[in-house]
Tab-separated table of C-alpha atoms and ligand atoms in Angstrom:
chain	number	residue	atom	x	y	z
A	13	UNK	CA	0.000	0.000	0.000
A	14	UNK	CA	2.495	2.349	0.784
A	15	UNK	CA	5.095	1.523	-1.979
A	16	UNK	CA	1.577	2.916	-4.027
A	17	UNK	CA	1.019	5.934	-2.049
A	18	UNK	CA	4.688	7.398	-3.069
A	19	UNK	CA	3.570	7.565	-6.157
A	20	UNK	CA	0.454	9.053	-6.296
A	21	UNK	CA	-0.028	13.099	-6.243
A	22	UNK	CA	-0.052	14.999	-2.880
A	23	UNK	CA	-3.706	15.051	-3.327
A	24	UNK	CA	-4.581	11.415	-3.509
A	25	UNK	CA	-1.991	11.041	-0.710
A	26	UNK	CA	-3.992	13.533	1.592
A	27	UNK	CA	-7.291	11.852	0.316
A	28	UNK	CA	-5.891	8.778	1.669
A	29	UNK	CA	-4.731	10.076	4.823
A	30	UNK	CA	-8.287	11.407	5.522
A	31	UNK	CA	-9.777	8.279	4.826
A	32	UNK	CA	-7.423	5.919	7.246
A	33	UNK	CA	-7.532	8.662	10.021
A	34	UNK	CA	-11.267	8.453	9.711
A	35	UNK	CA	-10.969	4.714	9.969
A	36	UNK	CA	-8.856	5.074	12.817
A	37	UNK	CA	-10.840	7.796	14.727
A	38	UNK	CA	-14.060	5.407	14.495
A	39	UNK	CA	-12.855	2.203	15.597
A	40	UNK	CA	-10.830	3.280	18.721
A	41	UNK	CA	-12.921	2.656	21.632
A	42	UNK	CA	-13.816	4.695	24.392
A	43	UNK	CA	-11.547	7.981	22.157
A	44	UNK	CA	-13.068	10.989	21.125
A	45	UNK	CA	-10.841	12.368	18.876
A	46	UNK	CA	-11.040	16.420	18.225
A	47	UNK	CA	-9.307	18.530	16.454
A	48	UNK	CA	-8.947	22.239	17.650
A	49	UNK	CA	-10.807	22.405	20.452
A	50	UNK	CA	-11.506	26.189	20.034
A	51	UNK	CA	-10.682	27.401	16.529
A	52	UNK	CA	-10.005	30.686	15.642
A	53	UNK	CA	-13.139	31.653	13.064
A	54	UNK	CA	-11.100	32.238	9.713
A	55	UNK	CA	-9.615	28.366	10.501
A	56	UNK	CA	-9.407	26.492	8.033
A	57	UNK	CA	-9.333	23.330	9.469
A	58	UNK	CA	-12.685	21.794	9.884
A	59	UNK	CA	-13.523	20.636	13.308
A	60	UNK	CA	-13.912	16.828	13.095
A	61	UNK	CA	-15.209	15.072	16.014
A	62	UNK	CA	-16.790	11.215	16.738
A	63	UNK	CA	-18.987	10.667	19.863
A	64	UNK	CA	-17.862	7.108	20.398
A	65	UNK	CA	-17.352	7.234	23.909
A	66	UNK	CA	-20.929	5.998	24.714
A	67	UNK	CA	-20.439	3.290	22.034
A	68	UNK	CA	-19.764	-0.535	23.020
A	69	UNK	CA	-16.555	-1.862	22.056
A	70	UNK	CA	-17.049	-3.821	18.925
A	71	UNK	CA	-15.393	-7.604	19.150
A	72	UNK	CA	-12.848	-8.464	16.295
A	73	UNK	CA	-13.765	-10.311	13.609
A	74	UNK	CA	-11.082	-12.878	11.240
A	75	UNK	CA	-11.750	-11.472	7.388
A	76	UNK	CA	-10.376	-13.561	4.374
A	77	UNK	CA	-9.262	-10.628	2.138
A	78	UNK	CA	-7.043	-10.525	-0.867
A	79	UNK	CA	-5.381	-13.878	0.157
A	80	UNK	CA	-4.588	-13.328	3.415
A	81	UNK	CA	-6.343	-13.560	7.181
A	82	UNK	CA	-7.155	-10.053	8.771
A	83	UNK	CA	-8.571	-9.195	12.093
A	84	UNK	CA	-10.608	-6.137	12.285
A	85	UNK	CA	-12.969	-4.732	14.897
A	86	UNK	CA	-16.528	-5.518	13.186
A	87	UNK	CA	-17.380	-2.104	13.455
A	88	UNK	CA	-14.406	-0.922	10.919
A	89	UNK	CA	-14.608	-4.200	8.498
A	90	UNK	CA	-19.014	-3.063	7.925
A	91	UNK	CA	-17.655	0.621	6.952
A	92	UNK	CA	-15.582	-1.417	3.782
A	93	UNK	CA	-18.595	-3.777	3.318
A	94	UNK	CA	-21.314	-1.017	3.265
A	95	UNK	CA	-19.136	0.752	0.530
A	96	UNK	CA	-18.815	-2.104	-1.545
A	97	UNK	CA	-22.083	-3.090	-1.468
A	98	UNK	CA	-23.719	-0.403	-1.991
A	99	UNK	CA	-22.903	2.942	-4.118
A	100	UNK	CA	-21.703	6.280	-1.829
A	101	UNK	CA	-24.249	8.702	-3.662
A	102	UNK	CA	-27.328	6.855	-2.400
A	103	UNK	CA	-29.302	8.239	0.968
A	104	UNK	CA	-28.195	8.058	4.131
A	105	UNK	CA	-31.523	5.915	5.578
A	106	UNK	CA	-30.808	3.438	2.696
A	107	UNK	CA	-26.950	3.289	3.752
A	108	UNK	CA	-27.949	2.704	7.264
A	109	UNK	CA	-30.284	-0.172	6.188
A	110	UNK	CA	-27.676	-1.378	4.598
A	111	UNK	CA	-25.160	-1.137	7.280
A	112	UNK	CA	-27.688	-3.417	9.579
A	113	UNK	CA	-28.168	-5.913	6.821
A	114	UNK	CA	-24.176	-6.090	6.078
A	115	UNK	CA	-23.774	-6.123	9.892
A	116	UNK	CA	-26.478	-9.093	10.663
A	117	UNK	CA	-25.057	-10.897	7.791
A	118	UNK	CA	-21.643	-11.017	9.304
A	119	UNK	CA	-22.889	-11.875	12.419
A	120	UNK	CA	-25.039	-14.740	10.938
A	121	UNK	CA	-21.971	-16.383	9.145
A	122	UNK	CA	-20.013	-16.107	12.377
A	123	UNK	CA	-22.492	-18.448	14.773
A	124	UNK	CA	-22.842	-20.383	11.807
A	125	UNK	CA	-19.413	-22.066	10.836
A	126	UNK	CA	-17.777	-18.856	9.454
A	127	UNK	CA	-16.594	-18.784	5.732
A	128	UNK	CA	-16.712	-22.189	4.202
A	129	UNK	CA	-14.366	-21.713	1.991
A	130	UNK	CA	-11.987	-20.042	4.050
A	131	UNK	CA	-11.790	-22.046	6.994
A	132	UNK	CA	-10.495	-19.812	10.107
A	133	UNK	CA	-12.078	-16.873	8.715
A	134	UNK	CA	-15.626	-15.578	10.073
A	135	UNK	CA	-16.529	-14.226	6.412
A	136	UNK	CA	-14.648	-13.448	3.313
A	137	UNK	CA	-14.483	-10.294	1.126
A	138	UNK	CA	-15.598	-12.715	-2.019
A	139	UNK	CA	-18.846	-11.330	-3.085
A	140	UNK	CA	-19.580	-14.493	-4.689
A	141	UNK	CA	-19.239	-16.548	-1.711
A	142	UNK	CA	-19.588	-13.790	1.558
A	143	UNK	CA	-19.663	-10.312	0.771
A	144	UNK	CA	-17.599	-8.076	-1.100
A	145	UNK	CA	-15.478	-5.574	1.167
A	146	UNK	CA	-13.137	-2.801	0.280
A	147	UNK	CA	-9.719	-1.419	1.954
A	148	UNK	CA	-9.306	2.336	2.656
A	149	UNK	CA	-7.171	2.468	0.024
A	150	UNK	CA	-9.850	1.034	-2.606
A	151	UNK	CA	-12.000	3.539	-1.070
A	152	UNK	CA	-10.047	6.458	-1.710
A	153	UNK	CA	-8.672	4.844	-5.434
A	154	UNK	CA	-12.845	4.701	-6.231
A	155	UNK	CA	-14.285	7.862	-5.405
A	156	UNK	CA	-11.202	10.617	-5.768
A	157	UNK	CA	-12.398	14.024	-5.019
A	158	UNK	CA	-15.335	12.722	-3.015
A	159	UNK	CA	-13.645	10.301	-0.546
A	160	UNK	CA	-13.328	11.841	2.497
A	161	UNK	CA	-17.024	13.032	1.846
A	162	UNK	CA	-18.284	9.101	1.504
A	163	UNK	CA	-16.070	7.721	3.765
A	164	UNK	CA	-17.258	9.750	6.207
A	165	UNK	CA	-21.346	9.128	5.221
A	166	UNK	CA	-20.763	5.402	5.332
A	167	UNK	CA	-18.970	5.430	8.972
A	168	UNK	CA	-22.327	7.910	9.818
A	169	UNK	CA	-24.388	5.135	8.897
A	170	UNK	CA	-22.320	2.505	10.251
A	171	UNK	CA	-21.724	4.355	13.719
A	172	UNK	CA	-25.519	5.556	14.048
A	173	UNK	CA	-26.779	2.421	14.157
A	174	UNK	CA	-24.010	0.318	15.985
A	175	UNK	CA	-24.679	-2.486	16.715
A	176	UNK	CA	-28.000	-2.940	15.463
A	177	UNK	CA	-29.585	-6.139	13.468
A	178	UNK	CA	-32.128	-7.693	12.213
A	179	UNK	CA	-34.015	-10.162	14.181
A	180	UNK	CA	-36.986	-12.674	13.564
A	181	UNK	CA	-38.752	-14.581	16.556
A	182	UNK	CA	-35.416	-13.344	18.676
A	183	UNK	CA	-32.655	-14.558	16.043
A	184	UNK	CA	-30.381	-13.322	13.795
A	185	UNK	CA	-32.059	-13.806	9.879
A	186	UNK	CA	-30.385	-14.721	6.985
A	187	UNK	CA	-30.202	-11.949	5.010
A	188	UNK	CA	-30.578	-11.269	1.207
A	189	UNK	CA	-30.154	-8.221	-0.995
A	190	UNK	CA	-30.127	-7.622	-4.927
A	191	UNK	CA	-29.289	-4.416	-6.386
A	192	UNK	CA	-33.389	-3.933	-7.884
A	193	UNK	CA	-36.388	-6.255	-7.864
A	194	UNK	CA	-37.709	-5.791	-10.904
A	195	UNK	CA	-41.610	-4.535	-9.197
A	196	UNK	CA	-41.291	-7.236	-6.664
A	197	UNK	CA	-38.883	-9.094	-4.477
A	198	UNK	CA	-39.296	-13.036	-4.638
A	199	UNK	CA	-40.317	-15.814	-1.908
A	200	UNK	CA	-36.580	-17.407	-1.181
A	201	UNK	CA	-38.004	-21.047	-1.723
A	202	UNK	CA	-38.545	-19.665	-5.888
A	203	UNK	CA	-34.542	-18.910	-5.505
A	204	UNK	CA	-32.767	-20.645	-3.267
A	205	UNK	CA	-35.453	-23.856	-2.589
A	206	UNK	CA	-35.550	-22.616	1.360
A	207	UNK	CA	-38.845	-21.220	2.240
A	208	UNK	CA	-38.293	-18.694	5.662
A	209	UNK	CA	-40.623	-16.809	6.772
A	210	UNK	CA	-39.303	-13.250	6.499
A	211	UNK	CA	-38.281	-13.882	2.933
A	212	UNK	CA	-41.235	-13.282	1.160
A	213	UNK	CA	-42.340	-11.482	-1.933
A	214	UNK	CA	-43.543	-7.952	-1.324
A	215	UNK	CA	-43.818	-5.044	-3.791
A	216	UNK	CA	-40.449	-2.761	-4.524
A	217	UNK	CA	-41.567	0.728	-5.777
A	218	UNK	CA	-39.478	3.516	-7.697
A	219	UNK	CA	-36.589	1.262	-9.017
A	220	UNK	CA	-37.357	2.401	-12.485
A	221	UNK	CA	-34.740	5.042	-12.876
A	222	UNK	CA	-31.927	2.753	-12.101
A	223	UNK	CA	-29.415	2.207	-13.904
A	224	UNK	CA	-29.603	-1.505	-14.413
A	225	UNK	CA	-33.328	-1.498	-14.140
A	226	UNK	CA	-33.718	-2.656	-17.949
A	227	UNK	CA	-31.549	-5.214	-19.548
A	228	UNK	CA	-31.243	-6.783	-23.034
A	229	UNK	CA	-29.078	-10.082	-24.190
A	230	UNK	CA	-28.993	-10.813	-27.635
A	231	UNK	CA	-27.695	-14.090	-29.370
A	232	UNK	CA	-27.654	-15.735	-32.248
A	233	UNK	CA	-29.430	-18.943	-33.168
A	234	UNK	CA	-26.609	-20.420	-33.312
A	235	UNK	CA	-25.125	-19.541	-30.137
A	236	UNK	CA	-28.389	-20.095	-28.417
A	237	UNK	CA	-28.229	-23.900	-29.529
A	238	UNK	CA	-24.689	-24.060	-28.883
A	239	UNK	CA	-24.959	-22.970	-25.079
A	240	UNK	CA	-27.779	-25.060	-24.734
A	241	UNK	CA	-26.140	-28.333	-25.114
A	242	UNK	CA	-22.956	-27.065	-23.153
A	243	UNK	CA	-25.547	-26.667	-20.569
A	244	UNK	CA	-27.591	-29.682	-21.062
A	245	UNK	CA	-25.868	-32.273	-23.491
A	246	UNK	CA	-28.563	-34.266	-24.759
A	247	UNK	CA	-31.210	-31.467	-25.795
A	248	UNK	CA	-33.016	-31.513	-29.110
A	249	UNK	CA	-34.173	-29.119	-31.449
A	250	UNK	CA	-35.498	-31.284	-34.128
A	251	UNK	CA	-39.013	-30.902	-34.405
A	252	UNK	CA	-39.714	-28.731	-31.678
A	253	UNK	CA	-39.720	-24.877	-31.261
A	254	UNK	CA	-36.983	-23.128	-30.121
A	255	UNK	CA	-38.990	-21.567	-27.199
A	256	UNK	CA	-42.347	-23.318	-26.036
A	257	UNK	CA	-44.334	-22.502	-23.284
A	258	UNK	CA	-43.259	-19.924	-20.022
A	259	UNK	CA	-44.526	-20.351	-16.705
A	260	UNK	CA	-43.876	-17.918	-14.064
A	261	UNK	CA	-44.038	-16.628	-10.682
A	262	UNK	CA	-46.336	-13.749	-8.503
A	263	UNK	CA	-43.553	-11.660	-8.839
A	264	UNK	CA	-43.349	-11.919	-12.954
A	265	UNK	CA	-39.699	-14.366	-12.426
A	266	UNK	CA	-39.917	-17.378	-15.011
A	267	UNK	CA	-40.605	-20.924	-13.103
A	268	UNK	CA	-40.156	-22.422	-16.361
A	269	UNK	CA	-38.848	-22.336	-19.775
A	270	UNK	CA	-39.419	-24.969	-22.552
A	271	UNK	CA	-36.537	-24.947	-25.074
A	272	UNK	CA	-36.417	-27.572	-27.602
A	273	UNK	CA	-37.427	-30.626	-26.395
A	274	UNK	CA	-36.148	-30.113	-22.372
A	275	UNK	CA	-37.675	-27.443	-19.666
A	276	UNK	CA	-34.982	-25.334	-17.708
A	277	UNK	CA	-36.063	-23.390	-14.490
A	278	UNK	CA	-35.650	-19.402	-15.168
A	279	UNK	CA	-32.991	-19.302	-12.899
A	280	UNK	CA	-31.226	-21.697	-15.403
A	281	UNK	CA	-31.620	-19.700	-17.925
A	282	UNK	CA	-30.580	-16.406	-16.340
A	283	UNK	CA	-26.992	-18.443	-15.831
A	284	UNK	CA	-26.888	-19.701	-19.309
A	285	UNK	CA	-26.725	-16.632	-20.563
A	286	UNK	CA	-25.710	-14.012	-18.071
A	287	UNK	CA	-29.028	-12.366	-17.482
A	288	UNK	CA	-29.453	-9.326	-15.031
A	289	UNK	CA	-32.873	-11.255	-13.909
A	290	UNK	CA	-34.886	-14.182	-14.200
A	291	UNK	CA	-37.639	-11.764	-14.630
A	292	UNK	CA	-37.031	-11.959	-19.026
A	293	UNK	CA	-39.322	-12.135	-21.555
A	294	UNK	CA	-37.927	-13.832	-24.834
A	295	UNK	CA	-38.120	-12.854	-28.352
A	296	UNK	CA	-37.204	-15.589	-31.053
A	297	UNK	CA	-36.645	-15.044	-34.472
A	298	UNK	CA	-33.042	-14.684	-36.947
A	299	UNK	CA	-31.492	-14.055	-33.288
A	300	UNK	CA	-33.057	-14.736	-29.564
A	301	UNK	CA	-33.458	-11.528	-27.282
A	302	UNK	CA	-33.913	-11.841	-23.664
A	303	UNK	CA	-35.291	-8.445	-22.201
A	304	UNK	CA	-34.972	-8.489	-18.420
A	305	UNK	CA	-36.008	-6.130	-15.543
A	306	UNK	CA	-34.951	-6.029	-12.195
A	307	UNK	CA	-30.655	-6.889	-11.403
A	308	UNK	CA	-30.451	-10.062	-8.813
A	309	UNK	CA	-31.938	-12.541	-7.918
A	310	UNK	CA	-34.817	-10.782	-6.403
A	311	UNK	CA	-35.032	-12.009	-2.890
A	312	UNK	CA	-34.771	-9.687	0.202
A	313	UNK	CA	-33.874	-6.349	0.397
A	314	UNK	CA	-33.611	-4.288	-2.951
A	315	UNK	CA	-31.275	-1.510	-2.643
A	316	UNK	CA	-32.264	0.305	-5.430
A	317	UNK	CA	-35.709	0.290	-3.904
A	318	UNK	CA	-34.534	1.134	-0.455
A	319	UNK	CA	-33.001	4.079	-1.712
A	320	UNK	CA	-36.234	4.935	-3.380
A	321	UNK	CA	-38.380	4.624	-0.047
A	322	UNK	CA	-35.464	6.496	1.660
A	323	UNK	CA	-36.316	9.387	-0.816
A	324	UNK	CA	-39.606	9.402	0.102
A	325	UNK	CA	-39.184	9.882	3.285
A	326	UNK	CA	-38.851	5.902	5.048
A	327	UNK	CA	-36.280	5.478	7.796
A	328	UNK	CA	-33.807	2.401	8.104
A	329	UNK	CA	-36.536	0.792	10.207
A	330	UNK	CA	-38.861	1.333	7.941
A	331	UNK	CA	-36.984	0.146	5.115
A	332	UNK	CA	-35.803	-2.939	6.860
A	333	UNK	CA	-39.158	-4.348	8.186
A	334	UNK	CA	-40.882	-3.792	4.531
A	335	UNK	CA	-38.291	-5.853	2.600
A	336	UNK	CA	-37.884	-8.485	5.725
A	337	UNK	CA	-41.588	-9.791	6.863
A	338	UNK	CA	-42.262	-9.649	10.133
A	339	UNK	CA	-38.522	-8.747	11.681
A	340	UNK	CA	-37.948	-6.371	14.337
A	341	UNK	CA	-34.679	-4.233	14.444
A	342	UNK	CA	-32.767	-3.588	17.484
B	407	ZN	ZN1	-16.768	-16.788	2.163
């Protein structure tokens, strides 16, 4: 890290600086850390102070992270989870809801056998496997100009609700996210074959204007057939049609897909071809078009959406107990 630093401008060095003494100030227990106590008015310095005194020590936690094992108070490891997982810009209720989830995730994995693929480690920073987690210096290498100014939102959101998680009939949940729902989030047995109780579908307003909200894959016959049988070896297309009947879903995800003589689950189908969603509707002619909405796999929280109640007004709370059924946060 610091061979890097040398080289970067005295900007980006001072960007970084901010960002690892605001790392540092939060996570020290029992520290309040103030600079000039009484400035002079024309000061330039801005007076930057944490209230952590009143806060309970956070317990260390063993993080799997770029190949190697790294003990971090919780506290400081959900700051680099919350800004992976979700982007800077978005509202600070959505960030905090986000900060609980990321929190009650970690502590999930913990009492549950850690990181299976890491064994030693409580979680990993493998988004694929745990959740994704970045270093200060990612941080400050991500957003430039506007580091200090994120860093700090994200340890707000992480600090203001310390400690805090998400509980169903007194235990930790299992918690999901996706980045949008596409309308409406998904009952976890359609996804992941587990029904629980707090995972079920409910209705994800004002995702519309994201980003990733609309998607489109395009392929050609020929590639269509061709990643078909990688897929599933002994598939026909003989006499049948391409694509034959869709069933789907409440929430608009396909159940099931007939293609050629075989039927695939949506969900098999979204892999196959590297779908944003399962929630596609397929075109077939010279070439076959998916056109998807939603990003994820639809079940739990949908940040996109939280960020849109957040606009409207919805606290964390708020946020949390419409996306989880029936939880109460403390
Ligand atoms: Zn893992």
């Amino acid at each position: 890290m610091w061979r890097k630093t040398r080289g970067l401008s005295r900007e980006s060095a001072c960007i970084i600086a901010i960002v690892v003494f605001i790392l540092l100030a939060v996570v020290l227990p029992a520290v309040s850390v103030k600079k000039n106590a009484a400035p002079a008015e024309n000061d330039p310095m801005p007076e930057i102070e944490f209230s952590i005194s009143k806060l309970p020590e956070s317990g260390d936690i063993t993080v799997w992270v770029d190949g190697n094992y790294k003990k971090m108070p919780m506290e400081e490891y959900l700051v680099g989870v919350v800004a992976a997982e979700m982007p800077a810009s978005y509202e600070m209720e959505a960030l905090k809801a986000q900060a609980v989830a990321a929190r009650t995730y970690t502590q999930y994995k913990r009492d549950h056998g850690g990181c299976s693929a890491h064994p030693g480690a409580d979680i990993c920073g493998d988004s694929n496997h745990c959740q994704a987690y970045m270093t200060p210096q990612e941080m400050a290498d991500e957003w430039g100009s506007d580091a200090a100014k994120y860093t700090q939102k994200i340890v707000d959101a992480v600090n203001e609700t310390r400690g805090q998680m998400i509980y169903y009939d007194g235990e930790e949940i299992q918690v999901f996210f996706c980045a949008s729902a596409g309308g409406r989030t998904e009952n976890s047995e359609n996804v992941y074959g587990k029904a629980l109780p707090y995972l079920v579908s409910v209705s994800s307003e004002g995702e519309e204007t994201s980003s990733h909200y609309y998607g489109e894959v395009t392929v050609s016959r020929e590639t269509f057939i061709k990643k078909m049988k990688a897929f599933s070896p002994g598939i026909k297309f003989d006499s049948s049609q391409i694509i034959g009947k869709i069933t789907r879903f409440e929430s608009g995800r396909v159940e099931s897909i007939e293609i050629g003589n075989e039927t695939f689950t949506g969900r098999e189908v979204r892999e196959i071809f590297g779908l944003n969603s399962a929630n596609f509707t397929v075109k077939a002619d010279d070439s076959i078009t998916f056109s998807t909405i939603g990003f994820g796999h639809g079940v739990g929280m949908s940040q996109t959406g939280a960020n849109a109640m957040a606009k409207k007004g919805a606290d964390y709370i708020e946020i949390l107990t419409h996306y989880f059924t029936g939880v109460t946060v403390k």
